[in-house]
Short mmCIF file of N, CA, C and O in Angstrom, two decimals:
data_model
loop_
_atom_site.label_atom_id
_atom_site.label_comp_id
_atom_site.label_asym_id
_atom_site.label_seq_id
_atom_site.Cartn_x
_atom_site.Cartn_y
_atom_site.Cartn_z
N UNK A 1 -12.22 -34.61 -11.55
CA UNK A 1 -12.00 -33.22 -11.35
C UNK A 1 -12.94 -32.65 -10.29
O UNK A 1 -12.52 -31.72 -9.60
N UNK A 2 -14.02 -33.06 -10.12
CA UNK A 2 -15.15 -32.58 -9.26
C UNK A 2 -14.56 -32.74 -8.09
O UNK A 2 -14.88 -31.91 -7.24
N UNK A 3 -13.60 -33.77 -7.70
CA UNK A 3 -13.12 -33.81 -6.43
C UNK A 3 -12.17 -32.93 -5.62
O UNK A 3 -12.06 -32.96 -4.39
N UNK A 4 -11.30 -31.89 -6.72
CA UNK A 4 -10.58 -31.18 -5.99
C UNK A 4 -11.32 -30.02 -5.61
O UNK A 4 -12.34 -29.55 -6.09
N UNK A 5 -10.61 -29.64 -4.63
CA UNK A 5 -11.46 -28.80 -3.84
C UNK A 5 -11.24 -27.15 -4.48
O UNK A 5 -10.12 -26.91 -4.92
N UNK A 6 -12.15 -26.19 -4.52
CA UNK A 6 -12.36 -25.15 -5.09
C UNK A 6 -11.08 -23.97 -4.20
O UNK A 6 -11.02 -23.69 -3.00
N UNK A 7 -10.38 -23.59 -5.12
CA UNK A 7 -9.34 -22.55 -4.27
C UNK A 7 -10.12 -21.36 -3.33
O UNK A 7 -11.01 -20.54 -3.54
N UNK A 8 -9.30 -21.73 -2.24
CA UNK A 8 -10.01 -20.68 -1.15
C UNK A 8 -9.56 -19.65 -1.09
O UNK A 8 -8.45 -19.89 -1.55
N UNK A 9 -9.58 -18.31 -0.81
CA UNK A 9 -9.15 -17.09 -1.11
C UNK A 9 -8.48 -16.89 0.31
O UNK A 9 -8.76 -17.74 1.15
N UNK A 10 -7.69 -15.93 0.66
CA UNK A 10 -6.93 -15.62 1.53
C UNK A 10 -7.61 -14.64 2.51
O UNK A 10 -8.52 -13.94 2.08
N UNK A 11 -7.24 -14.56 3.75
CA UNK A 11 -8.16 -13.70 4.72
C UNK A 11 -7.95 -12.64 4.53
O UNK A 11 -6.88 -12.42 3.97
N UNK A 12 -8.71 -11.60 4.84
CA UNK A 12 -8.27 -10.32 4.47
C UNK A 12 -7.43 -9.69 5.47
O UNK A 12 -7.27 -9.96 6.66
N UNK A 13 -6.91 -8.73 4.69
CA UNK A 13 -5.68 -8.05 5.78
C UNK A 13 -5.84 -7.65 7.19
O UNK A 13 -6.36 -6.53 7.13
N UNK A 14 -5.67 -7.98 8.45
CA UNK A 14 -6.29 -7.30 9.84
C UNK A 14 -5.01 -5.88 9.51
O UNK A 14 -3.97 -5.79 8.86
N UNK A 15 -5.83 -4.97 10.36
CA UNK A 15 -4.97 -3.96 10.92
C UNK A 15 -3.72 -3.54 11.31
O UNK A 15 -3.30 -2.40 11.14
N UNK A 16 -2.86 -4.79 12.06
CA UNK A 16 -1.59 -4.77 12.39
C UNK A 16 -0.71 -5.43 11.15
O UNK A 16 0.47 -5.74 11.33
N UNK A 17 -1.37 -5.62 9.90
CA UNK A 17 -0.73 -6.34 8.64
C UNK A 17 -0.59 -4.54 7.81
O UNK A 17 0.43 -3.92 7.51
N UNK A 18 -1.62 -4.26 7.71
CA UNK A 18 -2.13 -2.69 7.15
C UNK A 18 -1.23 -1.67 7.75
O UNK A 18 -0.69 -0.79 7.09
N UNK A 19 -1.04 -1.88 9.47
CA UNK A 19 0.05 -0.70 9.64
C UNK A 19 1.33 -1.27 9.34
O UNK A 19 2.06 -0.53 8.69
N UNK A 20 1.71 -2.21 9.61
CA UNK A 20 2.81 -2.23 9.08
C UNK A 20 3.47 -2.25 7.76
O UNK A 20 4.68 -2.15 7.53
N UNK A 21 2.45 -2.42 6.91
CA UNK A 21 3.02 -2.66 5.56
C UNK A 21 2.98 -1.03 5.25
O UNK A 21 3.86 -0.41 4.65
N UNK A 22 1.76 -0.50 5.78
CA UNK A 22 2.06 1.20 5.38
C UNK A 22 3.58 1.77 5.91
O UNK A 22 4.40 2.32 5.17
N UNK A 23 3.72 1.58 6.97
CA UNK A 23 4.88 1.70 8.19
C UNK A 23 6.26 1.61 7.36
O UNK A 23 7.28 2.22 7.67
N UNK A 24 6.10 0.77 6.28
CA UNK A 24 7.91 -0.23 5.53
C UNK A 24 7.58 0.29 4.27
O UNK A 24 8.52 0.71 3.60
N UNK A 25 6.30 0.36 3.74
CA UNK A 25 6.47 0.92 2.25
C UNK A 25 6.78 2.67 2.47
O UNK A 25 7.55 3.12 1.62
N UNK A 26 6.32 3.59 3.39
CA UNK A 26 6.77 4.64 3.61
C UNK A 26 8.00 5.27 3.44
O UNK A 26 8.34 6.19 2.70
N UNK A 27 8.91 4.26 4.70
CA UNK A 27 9.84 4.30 4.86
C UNK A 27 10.89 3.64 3.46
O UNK A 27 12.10 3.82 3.60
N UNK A 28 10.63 3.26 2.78
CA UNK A 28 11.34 2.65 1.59
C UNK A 28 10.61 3.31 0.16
O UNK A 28 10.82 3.15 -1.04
N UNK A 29 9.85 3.96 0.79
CA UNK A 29 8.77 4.77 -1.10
C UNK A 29 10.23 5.21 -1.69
O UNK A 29 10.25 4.86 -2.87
N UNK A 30 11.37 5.79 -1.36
CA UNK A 30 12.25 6.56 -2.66
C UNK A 30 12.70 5.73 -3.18
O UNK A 30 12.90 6.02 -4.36
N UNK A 31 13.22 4.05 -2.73
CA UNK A 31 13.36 3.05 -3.45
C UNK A 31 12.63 2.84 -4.54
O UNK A 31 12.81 2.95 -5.75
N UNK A 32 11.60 2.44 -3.69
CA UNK A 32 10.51 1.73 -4.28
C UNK A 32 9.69 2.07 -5.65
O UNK A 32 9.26 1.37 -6.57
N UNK A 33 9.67 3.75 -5.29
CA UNK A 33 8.84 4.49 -6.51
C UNK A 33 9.58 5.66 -6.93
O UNK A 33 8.82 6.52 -7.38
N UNK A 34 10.89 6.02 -6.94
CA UNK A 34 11.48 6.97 -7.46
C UNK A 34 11.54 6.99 -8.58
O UNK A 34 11.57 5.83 -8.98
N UNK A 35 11.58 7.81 -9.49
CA UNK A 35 11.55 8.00 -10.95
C UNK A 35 12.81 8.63 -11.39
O UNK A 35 13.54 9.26 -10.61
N UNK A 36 13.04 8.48 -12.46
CA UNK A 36 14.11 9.74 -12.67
C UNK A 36 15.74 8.46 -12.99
O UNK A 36 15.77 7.23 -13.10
N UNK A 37 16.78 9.45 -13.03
CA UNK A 37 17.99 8.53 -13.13
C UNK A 37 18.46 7.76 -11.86
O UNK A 37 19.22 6.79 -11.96
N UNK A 38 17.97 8.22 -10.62
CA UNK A 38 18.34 7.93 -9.33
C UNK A 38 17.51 6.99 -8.88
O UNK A 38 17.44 6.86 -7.66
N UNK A 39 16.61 6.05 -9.81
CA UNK A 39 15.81 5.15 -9.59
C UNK A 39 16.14 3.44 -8.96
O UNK A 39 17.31 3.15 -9.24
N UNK A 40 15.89 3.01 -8.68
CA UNK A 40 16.40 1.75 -8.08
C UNK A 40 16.45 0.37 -9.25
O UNK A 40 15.75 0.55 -10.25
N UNK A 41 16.92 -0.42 -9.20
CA UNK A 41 16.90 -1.32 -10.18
C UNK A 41 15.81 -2.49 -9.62
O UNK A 41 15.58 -2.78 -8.45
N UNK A 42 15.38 -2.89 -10.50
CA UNK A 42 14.18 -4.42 -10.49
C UNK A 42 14.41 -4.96 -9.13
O UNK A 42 13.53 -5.17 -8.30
N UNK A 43 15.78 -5.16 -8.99
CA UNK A 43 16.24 -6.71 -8.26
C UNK A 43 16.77 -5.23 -7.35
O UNK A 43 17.96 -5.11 -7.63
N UNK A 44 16.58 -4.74 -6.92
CA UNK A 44 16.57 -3.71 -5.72
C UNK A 44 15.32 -3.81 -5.17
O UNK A 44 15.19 -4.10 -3.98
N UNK A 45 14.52 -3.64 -5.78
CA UNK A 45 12.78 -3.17 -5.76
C UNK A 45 12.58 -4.24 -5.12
O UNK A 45 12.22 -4.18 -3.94
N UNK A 46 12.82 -5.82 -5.95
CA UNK A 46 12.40 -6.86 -5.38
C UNK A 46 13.32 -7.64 -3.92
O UNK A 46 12.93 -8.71 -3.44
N UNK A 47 14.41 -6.99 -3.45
CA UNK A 47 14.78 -6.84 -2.25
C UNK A 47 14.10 -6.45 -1.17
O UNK A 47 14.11 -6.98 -0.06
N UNK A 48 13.52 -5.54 -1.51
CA UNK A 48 13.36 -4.27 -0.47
C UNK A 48 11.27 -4.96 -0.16
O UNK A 48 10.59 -5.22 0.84
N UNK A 49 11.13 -4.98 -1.08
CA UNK A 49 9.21 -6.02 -1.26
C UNK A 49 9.90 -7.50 -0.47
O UNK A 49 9.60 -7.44 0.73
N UNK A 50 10.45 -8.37 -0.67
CA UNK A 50 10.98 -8.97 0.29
C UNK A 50 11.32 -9.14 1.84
O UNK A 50 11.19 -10.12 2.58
N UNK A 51 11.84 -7.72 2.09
CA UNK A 51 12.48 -7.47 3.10
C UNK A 51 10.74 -6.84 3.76
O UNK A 51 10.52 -7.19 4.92
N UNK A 52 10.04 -6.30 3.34
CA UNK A 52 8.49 -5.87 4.00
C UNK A 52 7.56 -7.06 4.22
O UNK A 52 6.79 -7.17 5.18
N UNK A 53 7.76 -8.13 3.00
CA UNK A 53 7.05 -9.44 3.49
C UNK A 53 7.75 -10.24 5.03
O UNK A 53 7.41 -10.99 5.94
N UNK A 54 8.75 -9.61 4.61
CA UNK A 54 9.40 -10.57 6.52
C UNK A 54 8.55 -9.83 7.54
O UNK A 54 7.81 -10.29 8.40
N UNK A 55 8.75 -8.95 7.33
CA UNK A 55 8.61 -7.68 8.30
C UNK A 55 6.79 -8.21 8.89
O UNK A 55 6.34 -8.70 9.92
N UNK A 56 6.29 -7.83 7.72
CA UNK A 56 4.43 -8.16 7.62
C UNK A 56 4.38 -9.71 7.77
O UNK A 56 3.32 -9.52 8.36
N UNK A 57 4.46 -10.43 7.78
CA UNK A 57 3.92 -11.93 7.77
C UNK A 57 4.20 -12.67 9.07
O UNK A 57 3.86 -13.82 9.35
N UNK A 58 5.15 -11.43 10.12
CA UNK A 58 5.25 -11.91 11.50
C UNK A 58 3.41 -11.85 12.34
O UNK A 58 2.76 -12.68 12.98
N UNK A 59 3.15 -10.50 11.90
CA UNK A 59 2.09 -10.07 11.97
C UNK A 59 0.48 -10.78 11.26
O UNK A 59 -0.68 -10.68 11.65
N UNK A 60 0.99 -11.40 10.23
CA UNK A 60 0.07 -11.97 9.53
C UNK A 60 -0.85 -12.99 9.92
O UNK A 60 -0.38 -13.92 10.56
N UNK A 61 -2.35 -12.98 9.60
CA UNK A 61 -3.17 -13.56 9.81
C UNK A 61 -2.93 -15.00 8.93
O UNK A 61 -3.02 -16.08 9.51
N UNK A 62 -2.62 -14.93 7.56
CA UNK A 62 -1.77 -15.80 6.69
C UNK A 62 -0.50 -15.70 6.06
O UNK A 62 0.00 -14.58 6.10
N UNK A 63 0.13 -16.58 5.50
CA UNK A 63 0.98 -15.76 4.98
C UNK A 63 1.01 -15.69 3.87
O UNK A 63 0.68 -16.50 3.01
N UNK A 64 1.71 -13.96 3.76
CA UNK A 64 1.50 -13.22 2.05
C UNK A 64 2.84 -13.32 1.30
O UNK A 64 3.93 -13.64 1.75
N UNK A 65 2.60 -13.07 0.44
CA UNK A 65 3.29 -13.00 -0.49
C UNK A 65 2.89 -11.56 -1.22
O UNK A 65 1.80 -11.00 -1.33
N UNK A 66 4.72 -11.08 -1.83
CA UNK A 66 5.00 -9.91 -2.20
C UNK A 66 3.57 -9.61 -3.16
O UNK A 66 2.92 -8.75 -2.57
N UNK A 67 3.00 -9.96 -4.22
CA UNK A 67 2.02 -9.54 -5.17
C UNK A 67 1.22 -9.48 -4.31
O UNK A 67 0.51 -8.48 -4.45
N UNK A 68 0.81 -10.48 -2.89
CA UNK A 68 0.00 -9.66 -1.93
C UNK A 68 -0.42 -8.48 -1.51
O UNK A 68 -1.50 -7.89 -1.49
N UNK A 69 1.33 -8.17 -0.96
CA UNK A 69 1.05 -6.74 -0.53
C UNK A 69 1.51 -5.97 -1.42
O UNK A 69 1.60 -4.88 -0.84
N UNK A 70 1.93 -5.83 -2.65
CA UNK A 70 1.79 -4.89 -4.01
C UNK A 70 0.45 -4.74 -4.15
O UNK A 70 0.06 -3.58 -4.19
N UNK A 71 -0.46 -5.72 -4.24
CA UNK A 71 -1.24 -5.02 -4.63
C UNK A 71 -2.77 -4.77 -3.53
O UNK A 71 -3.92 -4.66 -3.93
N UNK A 72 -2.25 -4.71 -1.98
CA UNK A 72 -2.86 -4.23 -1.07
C UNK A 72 -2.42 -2.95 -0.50
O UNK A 72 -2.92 -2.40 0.48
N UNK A 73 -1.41 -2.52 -1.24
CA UNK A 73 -0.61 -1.20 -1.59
C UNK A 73 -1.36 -0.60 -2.41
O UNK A 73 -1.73 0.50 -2.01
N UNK A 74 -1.85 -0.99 -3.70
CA UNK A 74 -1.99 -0.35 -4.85
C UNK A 74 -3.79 -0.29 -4.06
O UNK A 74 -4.36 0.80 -4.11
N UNK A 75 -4.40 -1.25 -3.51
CA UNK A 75 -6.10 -0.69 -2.95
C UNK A 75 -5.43 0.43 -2.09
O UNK A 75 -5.88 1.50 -2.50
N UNK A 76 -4.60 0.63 -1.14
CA UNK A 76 -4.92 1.94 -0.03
C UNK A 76 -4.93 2.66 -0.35
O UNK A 76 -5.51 3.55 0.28
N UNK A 77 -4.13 3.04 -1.95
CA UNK A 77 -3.88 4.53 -2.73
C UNK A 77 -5.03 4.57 -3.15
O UNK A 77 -5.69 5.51 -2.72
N UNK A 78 -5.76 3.55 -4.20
CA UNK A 78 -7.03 4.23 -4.36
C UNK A 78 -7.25 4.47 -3.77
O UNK A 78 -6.92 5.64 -3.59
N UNK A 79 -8.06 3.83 -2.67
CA UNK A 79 -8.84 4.01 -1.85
C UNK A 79 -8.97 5.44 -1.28
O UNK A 79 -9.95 6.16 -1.45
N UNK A 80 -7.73 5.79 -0.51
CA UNK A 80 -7.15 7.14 0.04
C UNK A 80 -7.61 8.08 -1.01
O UNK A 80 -8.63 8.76 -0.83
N UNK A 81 -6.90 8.16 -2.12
CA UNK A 81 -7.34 9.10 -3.09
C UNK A 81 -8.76 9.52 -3.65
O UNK A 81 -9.14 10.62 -4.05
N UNK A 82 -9.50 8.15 -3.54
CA UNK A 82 -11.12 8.33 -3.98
C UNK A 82 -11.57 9.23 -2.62
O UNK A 82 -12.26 10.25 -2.68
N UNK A 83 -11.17 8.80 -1.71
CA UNK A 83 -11.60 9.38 -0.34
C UNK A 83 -11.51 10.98 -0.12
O UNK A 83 -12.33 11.78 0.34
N UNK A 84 -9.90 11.18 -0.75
CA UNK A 84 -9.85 12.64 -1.07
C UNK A 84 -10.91 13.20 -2.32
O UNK A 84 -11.54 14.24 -2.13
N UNK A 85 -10.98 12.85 -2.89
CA UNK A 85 -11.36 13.32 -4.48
C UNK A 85 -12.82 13.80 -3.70
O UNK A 85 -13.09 14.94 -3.32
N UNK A 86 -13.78 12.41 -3.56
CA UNK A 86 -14.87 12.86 -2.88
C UNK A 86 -14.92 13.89 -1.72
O UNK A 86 -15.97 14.54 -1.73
N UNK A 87 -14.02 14.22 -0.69
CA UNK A 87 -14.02 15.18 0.15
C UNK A 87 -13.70 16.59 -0.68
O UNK A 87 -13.92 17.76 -0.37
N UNK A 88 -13.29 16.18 -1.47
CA UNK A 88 -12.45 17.65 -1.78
C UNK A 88 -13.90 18.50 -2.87
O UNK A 88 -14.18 19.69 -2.95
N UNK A 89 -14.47 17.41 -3.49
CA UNK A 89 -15.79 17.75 -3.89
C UNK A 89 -16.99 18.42 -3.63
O UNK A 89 -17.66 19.13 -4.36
N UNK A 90 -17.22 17.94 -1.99
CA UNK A 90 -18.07 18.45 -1.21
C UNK A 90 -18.27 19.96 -0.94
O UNK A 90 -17.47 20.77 -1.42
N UNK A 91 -19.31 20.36 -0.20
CA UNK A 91 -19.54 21.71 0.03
C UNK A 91 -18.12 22.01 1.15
O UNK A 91 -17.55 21.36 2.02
N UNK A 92 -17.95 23.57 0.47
CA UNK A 92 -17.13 24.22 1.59
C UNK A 92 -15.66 23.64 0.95
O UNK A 92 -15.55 22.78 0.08
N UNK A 93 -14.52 24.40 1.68
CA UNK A 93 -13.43 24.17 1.88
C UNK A 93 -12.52 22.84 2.80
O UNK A 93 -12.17 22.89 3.97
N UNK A 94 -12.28 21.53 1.63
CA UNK A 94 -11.96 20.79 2.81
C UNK A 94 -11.34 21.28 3.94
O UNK A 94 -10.81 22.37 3.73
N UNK A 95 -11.18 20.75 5.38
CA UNK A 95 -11.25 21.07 6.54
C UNK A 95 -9.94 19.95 6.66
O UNK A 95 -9.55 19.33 5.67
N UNK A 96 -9.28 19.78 8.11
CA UNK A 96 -8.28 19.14 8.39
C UNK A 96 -8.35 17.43 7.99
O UNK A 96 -7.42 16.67 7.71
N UNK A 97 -9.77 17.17 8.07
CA UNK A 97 -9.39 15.75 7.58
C UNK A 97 -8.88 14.94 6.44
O UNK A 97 -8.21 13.91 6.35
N UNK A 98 -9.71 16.21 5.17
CA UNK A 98 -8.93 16.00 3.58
C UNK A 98 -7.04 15.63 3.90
O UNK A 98 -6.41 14.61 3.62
N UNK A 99 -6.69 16.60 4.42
CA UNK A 99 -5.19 16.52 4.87
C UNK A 99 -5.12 15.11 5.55
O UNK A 99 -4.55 14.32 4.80
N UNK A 100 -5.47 14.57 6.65
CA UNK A 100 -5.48 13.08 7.49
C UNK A 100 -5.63 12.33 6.42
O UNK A 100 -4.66 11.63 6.13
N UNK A 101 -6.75 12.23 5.61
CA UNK A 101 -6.74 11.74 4.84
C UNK A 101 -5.53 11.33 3.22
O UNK A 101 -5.66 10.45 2.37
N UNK A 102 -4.44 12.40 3.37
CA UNK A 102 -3.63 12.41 2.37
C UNK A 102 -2.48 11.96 2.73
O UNK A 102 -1.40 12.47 2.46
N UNK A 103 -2.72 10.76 3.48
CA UNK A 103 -1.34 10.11 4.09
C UNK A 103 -0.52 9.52 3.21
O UNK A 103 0.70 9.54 3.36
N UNK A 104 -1.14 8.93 2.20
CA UNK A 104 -0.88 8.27 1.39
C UNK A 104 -0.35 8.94 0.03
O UNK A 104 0.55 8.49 -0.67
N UNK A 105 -1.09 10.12 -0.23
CA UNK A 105 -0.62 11.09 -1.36
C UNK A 105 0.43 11.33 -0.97
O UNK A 105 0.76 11.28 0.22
N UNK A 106 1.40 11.76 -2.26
CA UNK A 106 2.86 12.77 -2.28
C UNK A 106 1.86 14.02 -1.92
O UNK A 106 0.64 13.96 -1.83
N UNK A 107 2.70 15.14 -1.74
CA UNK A 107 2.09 16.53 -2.22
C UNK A 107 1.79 16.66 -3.10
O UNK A 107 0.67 17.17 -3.20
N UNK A 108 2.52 16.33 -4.38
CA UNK A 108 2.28 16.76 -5.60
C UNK A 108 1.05 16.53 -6.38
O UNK A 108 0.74 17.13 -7.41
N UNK A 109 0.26 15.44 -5.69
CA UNK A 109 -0.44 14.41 -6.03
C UNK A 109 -1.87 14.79 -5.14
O UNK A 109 -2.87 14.18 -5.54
N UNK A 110 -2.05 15.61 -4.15
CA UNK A 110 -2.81 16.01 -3.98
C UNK A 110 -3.64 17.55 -4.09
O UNK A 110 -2.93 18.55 -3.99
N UNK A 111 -4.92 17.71 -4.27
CA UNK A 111 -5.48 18.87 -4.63
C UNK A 111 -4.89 20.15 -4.14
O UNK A 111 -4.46 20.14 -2.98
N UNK A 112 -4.79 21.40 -4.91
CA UNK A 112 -4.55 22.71 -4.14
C UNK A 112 -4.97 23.03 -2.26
O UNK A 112 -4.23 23.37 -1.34
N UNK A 113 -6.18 22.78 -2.29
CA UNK A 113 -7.22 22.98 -1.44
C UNK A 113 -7.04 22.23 0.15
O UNK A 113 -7.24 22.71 1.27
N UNK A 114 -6.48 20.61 -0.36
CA UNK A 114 -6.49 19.71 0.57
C UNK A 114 -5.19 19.93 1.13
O UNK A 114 -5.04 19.75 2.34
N UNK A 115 -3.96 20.41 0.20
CA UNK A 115 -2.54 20.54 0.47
C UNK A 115 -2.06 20.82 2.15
O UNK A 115 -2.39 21.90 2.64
N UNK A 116 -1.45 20.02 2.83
CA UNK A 116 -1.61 20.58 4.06
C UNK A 116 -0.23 21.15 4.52
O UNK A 116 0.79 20.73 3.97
N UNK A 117 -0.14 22.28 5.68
CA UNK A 117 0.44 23.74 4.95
C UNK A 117 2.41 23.59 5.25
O UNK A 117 2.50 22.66 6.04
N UNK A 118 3.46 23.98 5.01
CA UNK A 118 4.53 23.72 4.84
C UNK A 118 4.68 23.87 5.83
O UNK A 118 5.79 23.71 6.32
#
């Protein structure tokens, strides 16, 4: 057993993997995350996550796989959102970047304050 070699972890995402996967999950979020009766079915969902791994893995430093970018999806929202939370915290009235920053939020989903304007 000592001989097989220890699993190596995958490179991390470069930039042109990151815009594009933001770029296809955007454009496909009402699929993807709609709620309600007008929701998409499993084997829709898993079409459409398919159809973004083609898309991203031209681009790819390695290649990913869908739970890849599910859940390099699921870090940008935190991420984005901690980013807001902490700005929106700070002294003063967030300023235009809280908004830059809410690329990733629905509206609904982001603070009164940060909301950027109709």
């Amino acid at each position: 057993m000592a001989e097989d070699s220890p699993k190596r972890r995958k490179a991390n995402f470069n930039e042109a993997e990151t815009e594009v996967l933001i770029e296809q999950v955007l454009k496909h979020e009402q699929l993807l995350f709609a709620a309600g009766p007008g929701r998409a079915s499993p084997g829709q969902k898993r079409k459409v996550w398919e159809l973004i791994r083609h898309k991203v893995n031209p681009v790819a430093a390695c290649p990913r796989d869908v739970e890849d970018l599910k859940k390099r999806w699921r870090d940008l929202k935190r991420r984005d959102r901690s980013k807001l939370c902490r700005l929106s915290q700070g002294c003063g009235p967030p300023g235009p970047a809280a908004a830059a920053l809410g690329l990733l939020l629905a509206p609904e989903e982001m603070p009164p304050a940060a909301a950027p304007p109709a």
